[in-house]
Short mmCIF file of N, CA and C in Angstrom, two decimals:
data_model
loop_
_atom_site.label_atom_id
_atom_site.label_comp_id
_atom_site.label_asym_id
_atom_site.label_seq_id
_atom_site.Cartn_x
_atom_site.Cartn_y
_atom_site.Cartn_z
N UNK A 72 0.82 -1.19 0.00
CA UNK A 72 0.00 0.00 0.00
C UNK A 72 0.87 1.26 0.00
N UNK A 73 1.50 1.13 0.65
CA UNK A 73 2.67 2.32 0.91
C UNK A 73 3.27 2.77 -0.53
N UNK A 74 3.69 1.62 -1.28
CA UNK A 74 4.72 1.65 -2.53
C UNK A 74 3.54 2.55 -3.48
N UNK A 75 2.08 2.02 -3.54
CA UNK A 75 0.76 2.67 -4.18
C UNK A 75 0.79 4.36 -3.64
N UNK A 76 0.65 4.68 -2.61
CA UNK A 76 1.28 5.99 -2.25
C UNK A 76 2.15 6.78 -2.47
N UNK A 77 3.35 5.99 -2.38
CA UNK A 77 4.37 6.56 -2.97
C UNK A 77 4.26 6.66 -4.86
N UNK A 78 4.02 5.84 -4.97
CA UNK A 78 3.90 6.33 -6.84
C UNK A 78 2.91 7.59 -7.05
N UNK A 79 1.51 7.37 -6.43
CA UNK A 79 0.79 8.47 -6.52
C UNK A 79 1.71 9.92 -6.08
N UNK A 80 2.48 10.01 -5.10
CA UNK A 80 2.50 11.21 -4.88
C UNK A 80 3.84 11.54 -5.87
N UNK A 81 4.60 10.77 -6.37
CA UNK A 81 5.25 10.94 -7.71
C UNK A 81 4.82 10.83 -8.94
N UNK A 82 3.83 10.82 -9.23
CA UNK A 82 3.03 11.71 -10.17
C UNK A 82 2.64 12.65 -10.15
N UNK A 83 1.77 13.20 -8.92
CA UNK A 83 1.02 13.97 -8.56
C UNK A 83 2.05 15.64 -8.87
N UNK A 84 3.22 15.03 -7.99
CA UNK A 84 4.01 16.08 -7.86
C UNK A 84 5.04 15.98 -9.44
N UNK A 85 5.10 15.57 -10.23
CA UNK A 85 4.85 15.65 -11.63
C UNK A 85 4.31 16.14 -12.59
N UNK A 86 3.40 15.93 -12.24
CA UNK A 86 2.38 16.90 -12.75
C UNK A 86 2.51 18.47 -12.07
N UNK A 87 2.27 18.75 -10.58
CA UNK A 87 2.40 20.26 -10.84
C UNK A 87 3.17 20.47 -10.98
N UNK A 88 4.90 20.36 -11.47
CA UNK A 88 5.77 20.60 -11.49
C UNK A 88 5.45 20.95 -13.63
N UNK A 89 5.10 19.84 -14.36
CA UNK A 89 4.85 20.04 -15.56
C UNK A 89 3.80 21.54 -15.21
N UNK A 90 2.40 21.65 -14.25
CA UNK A 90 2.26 22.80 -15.09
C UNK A 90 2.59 24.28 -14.51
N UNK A 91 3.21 24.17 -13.12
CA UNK A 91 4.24 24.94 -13.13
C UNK A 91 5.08 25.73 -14.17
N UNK A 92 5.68 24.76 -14.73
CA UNK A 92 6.67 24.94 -16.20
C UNK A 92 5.96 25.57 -17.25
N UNK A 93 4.63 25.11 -17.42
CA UNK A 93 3.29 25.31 -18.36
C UNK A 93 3.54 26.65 -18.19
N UNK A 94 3.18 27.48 -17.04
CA UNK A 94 2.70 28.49 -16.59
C UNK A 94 3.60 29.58 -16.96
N UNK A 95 4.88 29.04 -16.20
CA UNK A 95 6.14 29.49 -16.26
C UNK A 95 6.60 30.40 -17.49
N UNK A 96 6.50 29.41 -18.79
CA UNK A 96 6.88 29.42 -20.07
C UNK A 96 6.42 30.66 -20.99
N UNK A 97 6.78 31.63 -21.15
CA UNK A 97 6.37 32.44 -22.53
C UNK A 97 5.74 31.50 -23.42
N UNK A 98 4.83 32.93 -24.12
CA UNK A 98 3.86 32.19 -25.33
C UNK A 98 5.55 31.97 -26.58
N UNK A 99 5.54 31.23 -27.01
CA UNK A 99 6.39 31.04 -28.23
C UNK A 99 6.46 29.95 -29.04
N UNK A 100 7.43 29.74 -29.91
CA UNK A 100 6.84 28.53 -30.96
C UNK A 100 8.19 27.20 -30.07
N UNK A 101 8.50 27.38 -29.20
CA UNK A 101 9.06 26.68 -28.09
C UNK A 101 8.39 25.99 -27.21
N UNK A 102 7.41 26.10 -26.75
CA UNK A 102 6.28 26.03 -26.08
C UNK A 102 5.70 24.69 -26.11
N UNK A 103 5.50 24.73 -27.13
CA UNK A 103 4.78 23.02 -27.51
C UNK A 103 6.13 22.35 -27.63
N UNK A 104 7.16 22.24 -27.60
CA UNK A 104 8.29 21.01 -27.63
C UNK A 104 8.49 20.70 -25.57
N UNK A 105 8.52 21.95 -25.22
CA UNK A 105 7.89 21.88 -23.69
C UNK A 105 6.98 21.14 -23.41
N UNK A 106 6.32 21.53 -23.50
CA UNK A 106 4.66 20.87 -23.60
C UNK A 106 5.45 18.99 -23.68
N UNK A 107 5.42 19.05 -24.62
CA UNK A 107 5.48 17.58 -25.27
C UNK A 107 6.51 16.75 -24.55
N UNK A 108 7.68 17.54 -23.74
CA UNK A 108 8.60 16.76 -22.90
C UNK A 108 8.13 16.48 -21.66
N UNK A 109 7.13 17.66 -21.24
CA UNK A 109 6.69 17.46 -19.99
C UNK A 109 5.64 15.97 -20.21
N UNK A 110 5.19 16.11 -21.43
CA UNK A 110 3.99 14.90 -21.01
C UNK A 110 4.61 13.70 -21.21
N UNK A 111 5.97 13.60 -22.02
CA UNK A 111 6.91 12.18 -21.99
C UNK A 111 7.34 12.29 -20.35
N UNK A 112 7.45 13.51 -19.59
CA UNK A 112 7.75 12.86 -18.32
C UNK A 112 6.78 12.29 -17.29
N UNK A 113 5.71 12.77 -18.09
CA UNK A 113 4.50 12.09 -17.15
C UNK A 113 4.05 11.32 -17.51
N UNK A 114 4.34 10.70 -18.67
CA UNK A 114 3.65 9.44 -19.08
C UNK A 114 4.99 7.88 -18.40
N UNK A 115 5.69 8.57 -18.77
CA UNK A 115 6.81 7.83 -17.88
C UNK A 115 6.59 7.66 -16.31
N UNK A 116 6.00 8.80 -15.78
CA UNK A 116 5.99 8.42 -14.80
C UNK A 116 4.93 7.57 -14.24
N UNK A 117 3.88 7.74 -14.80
CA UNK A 117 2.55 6.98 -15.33
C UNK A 117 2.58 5.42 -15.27
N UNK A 118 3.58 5.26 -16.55
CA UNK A 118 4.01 3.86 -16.74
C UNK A 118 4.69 3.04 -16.13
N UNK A 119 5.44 3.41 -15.19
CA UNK A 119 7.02 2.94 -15.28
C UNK A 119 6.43 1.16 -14.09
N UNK A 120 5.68 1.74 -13.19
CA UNK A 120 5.21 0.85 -12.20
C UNK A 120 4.04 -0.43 -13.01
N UNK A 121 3.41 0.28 -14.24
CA UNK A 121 2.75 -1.19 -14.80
C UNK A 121 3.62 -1.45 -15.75
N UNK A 122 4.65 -1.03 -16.32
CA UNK A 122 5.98 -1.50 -17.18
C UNK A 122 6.57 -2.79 -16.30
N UNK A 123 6.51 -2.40 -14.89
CA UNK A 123 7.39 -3.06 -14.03
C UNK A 123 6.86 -4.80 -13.83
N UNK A 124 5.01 -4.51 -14.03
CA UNK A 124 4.39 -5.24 -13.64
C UNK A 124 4.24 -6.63 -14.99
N UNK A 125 4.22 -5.65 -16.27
CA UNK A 125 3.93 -6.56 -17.02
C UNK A 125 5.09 -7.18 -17.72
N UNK A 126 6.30 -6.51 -17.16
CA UNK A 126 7.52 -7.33 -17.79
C UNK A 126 8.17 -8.18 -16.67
N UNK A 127 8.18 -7.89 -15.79
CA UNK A 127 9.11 -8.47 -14.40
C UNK A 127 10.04 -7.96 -14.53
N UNK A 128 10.28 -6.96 -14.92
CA UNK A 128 11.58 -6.22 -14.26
C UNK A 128 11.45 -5.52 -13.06
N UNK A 129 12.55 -5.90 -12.53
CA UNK A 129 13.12 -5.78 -10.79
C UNK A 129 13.27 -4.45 -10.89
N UNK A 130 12.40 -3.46 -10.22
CA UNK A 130 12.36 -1.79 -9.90
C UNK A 130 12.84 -1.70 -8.46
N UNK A 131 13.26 -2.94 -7.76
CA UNK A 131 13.54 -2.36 -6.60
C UNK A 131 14.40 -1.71 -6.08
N UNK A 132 15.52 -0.84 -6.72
CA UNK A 132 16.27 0.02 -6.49
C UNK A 132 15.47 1.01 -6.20
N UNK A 133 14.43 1.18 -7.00
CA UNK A 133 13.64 2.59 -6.32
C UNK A 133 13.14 2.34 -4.62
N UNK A 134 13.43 1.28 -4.65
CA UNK A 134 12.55 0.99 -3.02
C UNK A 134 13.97 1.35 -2.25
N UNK A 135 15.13 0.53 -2.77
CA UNK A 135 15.60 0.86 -1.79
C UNK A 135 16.38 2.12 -1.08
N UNK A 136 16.10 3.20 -1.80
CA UNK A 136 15.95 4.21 -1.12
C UNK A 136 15.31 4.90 0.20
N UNK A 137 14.23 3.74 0.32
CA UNK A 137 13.30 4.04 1.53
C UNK A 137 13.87 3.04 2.53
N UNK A 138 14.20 1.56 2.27
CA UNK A 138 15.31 1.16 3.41
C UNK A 138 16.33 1.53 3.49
N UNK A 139 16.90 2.64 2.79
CA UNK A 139 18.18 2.80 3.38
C UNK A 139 17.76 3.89 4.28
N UNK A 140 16.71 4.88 3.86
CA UNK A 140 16.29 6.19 4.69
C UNK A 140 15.97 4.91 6.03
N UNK A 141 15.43 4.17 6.19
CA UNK A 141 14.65 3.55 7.41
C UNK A 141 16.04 3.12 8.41
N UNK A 142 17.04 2.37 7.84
CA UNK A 142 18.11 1.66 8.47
C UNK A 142 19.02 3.05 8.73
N UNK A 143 19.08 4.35 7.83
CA UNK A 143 19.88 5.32 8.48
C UNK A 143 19.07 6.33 9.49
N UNK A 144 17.69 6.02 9.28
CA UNK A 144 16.88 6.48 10.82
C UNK A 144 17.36 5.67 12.14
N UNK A 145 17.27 4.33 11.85
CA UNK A 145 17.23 3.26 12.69
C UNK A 145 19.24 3.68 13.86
N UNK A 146 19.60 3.11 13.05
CA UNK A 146 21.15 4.29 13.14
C UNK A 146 21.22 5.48 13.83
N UNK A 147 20.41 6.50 13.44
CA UNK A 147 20.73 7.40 14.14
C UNK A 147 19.77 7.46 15.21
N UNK A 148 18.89 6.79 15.50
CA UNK A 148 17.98 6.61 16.71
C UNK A 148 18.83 6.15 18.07
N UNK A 149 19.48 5.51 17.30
CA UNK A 149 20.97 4.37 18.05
C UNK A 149 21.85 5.24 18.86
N UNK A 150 22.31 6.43 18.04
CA UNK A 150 23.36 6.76 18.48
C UNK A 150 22.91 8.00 19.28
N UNK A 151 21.60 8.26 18.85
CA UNK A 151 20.95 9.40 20.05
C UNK A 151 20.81 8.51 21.04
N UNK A 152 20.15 7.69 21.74
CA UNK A 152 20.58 6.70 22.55
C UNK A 152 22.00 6.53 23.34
N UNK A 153 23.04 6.39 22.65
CA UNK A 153 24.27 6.35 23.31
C UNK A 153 24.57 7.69 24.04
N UNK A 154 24.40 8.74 22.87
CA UNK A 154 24.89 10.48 23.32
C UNK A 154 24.10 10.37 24.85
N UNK A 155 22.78 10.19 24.56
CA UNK A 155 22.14 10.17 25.73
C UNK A 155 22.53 9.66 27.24
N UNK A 156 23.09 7.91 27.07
CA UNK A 156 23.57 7.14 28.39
C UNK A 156 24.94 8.02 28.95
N UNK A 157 25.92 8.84 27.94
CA UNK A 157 26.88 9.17 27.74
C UNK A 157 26.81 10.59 28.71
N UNK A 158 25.98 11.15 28.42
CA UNK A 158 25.32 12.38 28.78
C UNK A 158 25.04 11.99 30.72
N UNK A 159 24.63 11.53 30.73
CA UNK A 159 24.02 10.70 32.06
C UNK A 159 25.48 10.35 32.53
N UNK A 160 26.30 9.41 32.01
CA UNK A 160 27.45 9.17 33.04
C UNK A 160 28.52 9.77 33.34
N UNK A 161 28.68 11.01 32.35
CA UNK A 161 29.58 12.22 32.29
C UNK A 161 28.88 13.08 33.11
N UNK A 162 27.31 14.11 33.29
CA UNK A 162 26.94 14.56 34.16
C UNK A 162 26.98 14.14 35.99
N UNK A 163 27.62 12.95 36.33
CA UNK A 163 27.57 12.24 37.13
C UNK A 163 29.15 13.17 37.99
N UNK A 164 29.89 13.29 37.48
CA UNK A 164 31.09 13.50 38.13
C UNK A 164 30.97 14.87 38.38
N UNK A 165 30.34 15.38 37.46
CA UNK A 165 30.54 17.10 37.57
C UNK A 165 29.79 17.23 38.81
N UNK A 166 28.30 16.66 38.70
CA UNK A 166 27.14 16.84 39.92
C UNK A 166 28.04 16.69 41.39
N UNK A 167 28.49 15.42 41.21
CA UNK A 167 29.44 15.35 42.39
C UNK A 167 30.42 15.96 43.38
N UNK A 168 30.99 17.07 42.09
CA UNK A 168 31.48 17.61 42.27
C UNK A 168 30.82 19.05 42.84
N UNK A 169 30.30 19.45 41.84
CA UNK A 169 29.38 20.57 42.35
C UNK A 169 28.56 20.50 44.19
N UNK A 170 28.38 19.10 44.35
CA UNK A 170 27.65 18.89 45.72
C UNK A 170 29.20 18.31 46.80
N UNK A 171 29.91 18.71 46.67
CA UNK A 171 31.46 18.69 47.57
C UNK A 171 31.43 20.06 47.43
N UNK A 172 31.54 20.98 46.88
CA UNK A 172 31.49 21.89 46.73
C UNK A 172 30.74 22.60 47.79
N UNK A 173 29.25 22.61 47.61
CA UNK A 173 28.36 22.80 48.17
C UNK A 173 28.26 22.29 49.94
N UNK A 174 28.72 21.15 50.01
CA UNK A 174 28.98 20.37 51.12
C UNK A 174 29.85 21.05 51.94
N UNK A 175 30.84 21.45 51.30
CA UNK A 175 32.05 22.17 51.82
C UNK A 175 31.46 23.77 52.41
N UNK A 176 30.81 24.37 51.53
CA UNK A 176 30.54 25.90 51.96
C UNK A 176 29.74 25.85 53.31
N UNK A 177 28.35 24.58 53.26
CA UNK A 177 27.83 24.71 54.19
C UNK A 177 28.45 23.97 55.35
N UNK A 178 29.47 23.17 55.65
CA UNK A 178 29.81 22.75 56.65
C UNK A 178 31.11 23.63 57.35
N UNK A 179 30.99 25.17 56.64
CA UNK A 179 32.17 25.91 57.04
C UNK A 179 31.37 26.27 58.83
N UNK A 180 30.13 26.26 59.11
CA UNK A 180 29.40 26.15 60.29
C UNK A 180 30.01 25.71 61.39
N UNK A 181 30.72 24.91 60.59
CA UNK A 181 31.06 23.61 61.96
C UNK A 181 32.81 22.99 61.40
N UNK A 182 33.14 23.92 62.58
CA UNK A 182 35.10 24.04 61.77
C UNK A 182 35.51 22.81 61.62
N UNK A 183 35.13 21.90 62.50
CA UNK A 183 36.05 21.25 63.09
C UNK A 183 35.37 19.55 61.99
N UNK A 184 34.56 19.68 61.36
CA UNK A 184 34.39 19.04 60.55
C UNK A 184 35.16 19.11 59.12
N UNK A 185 35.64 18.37 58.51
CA UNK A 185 35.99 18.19 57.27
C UNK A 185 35.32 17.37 56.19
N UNK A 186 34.68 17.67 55.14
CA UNK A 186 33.87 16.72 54.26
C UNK A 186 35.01 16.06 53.19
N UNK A 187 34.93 14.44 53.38
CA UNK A 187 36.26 13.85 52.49
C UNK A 187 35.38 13.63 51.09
N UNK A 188 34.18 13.45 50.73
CA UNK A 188 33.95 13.24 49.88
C UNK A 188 31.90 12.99 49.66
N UNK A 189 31.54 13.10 48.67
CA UNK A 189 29.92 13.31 48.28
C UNK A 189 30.11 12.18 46.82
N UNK A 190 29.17 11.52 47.47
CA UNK A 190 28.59 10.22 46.23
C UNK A 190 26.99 10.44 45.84
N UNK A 191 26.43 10.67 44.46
CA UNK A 191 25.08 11.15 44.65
C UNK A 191 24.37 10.37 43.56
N UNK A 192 23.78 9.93 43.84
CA UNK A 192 23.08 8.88 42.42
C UNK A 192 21.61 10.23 41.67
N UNK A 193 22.15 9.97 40.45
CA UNK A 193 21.57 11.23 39.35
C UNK A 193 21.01 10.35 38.62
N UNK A 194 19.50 10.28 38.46
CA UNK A 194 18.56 9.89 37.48
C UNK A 194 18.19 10.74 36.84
N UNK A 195 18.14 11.05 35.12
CA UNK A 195 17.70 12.34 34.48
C UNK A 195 17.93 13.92 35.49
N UNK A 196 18.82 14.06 35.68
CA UNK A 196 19.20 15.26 36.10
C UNK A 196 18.62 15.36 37.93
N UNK A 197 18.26 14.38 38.22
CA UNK A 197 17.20 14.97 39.45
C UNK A 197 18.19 13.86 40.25
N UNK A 198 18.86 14.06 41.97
CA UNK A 198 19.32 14.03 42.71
C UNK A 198 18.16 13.09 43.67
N UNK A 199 18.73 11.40 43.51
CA UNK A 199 17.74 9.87 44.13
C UNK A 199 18.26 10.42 45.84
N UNK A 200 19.27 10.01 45.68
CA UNK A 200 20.29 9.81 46.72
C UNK A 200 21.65 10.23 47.14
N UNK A 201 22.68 10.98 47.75
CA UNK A 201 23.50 11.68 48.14
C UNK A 201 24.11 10.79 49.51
N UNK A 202 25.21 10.30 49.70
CA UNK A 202 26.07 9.86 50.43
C UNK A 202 27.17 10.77 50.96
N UNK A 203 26.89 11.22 52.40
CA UNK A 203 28.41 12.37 52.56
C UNK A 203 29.27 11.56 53.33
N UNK A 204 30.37 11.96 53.15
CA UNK A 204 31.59 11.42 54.22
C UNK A 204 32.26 12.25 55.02
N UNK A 205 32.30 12.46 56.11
CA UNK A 205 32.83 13.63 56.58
C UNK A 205 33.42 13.26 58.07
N UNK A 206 34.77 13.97 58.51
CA UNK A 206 35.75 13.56 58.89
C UNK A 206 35.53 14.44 60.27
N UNK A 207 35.51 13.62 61.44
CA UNK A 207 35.45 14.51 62.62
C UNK A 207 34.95 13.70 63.47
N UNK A 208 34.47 13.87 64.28
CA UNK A 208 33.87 13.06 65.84
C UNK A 208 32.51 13.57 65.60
N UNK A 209 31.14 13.07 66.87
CA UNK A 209 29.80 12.72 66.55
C UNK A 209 29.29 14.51 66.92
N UNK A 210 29.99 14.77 67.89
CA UNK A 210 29.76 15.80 68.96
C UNK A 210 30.16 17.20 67.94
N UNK A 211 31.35 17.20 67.60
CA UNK A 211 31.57 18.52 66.46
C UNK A 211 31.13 18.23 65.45
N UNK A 212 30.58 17.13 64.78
CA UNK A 212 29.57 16.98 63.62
C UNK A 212 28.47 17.10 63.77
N UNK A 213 27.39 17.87 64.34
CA UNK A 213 25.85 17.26 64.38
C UNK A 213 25.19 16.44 62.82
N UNK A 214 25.31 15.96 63.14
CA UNK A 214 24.59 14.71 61.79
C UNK A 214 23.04 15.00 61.27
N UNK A 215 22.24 15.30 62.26
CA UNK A 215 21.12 15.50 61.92
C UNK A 215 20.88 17.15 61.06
N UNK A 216 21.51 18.17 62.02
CA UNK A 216 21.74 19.23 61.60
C UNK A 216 22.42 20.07 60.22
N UNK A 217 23.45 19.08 60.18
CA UNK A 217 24.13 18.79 58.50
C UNK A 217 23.43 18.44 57.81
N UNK A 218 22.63 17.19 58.10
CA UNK A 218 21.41 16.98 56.68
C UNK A 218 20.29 17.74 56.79
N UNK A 219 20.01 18.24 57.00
CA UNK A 219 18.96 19.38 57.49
C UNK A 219 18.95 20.10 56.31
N UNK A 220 20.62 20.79 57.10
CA UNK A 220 21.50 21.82 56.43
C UNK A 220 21.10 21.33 54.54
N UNK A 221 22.05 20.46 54.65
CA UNK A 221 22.32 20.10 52.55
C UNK A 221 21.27 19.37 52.39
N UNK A 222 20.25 18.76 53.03
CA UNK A 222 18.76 18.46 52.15
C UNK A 222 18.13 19.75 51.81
N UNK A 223 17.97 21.08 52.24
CA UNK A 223 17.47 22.54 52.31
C UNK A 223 18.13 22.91 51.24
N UNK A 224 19.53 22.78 51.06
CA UNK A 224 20.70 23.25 49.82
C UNK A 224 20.06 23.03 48.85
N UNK A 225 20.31 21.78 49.00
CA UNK A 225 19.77 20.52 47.59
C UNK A 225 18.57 20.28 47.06
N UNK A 226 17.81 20.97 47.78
CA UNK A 226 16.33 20.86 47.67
C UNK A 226 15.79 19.51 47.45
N UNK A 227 16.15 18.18 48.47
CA UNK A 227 15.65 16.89 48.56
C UNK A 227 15.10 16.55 49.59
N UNK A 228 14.41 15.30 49.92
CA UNK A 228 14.04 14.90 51.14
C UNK A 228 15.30 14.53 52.02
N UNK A 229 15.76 14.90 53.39
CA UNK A 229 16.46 14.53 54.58
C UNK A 229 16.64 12.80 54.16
N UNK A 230 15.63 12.24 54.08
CA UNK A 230 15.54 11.07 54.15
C UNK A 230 16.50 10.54 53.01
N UNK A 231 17.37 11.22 51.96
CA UNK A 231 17.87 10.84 50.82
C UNK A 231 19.17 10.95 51.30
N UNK A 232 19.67 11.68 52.04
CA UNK A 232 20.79 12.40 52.44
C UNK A 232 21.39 10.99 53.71
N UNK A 233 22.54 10.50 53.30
CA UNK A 233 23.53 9.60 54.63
C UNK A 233 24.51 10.33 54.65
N UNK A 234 24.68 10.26 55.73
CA UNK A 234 26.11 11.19 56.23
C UNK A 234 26.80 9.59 57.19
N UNK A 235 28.28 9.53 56.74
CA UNK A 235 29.11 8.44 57.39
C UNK A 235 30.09 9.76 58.02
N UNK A 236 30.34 9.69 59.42
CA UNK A 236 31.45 9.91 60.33
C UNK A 236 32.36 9.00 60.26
N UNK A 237 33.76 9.68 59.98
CA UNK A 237 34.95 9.08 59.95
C UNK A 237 35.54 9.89 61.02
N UNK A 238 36.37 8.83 62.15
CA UNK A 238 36.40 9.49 63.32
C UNK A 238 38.39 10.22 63.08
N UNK A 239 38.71 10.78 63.73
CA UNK A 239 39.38 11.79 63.39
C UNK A 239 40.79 11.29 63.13
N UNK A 240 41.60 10.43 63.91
CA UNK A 240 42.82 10.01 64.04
C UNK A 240 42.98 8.87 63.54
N UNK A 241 41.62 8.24 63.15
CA UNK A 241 41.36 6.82 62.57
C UNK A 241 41.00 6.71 61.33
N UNK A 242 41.52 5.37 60.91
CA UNK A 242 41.15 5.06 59.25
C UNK A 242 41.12 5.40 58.14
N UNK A 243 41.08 5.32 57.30
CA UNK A 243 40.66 6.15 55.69
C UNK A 243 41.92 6.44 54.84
N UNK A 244 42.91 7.24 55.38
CA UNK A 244 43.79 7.40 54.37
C UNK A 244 44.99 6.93 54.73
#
């Protein structure tokens, strides 16, 4: 049905294109050899699909113009896809960064804390979950107060926000 479509609208647009040209053309004794090419191109174009039919000759080169348009859609559907996952796991480090950052300004509150590092899981741009690490004892860290603090920053629920205490003289590096 499609291929029936497609022929129609290559005629169709054949035709106004012949009387386009029609229109186009000064009156002159030129005119009618115009005339007469335009209608060999429309009779051609007319024919060419029951030419195809009543001889068996293989026209499918004209088709495959439309699978190759389909397989170089298909292709580039693909690789918007990749840009996309690509996009997502490269935005991942910067965010991270940006929220150490952030982590850092607001925990200038509380000296005696140090933030070693922010892990944040990024679905389409929007902030699931945030992991802080931060270096100090329970008493000069308030824990609750810090996530308070960077859930308010971050504009997330508290409930997204873990904060791990790493105690001061111990472990890690």
């Amino acid at each position: 049905m499609q291929s029936v479509f497609d022929w129609l609208t290559g005629v169709l647009a054949v035709l106004l294109c012949a009387a386009i040209m029609d229109m186009i053309i000064p009156e002159s004794p030129m005119q009618k050899y115009v005339r007469l090419v335009a209608g060999l191109v429309i009779l051609t174009a007319i024919i060419t699909p029951v030419f195809a039919l009543l001889t068996g000759v293989d026209f499918s080169f004209l088709l495959e113009n439309e699978q190759k348009t389909t397989v170089f859609q298909q292709e580039t559907d693909d690789h918007l896809k990749q840009l996309t996952e690509m996009e997502a796991l490269t935005a991942n480090p910067y965010m991270n960064q940006q929220l150490l950052a952030d982590a850092e300004s607001a925990l200038q509150l509380f000296p005696s804390c140090d933030v070693r590092s922010v892990e944040a899981d990024i679905e389409q741009s929007e902030l699931k979950h945030v992991l802080l690490t931060v270096k100090g004892t329970e008493e000069s860290c308030p824990e609750e107060k810090i996530i308070d603090l960077l859930s308010q920053k971050w504009n997330i629920d508290a409930v997204r926000v873990n904060m791990v205490i790493q105690k001061g003289g111990s472990g890690g590096e």
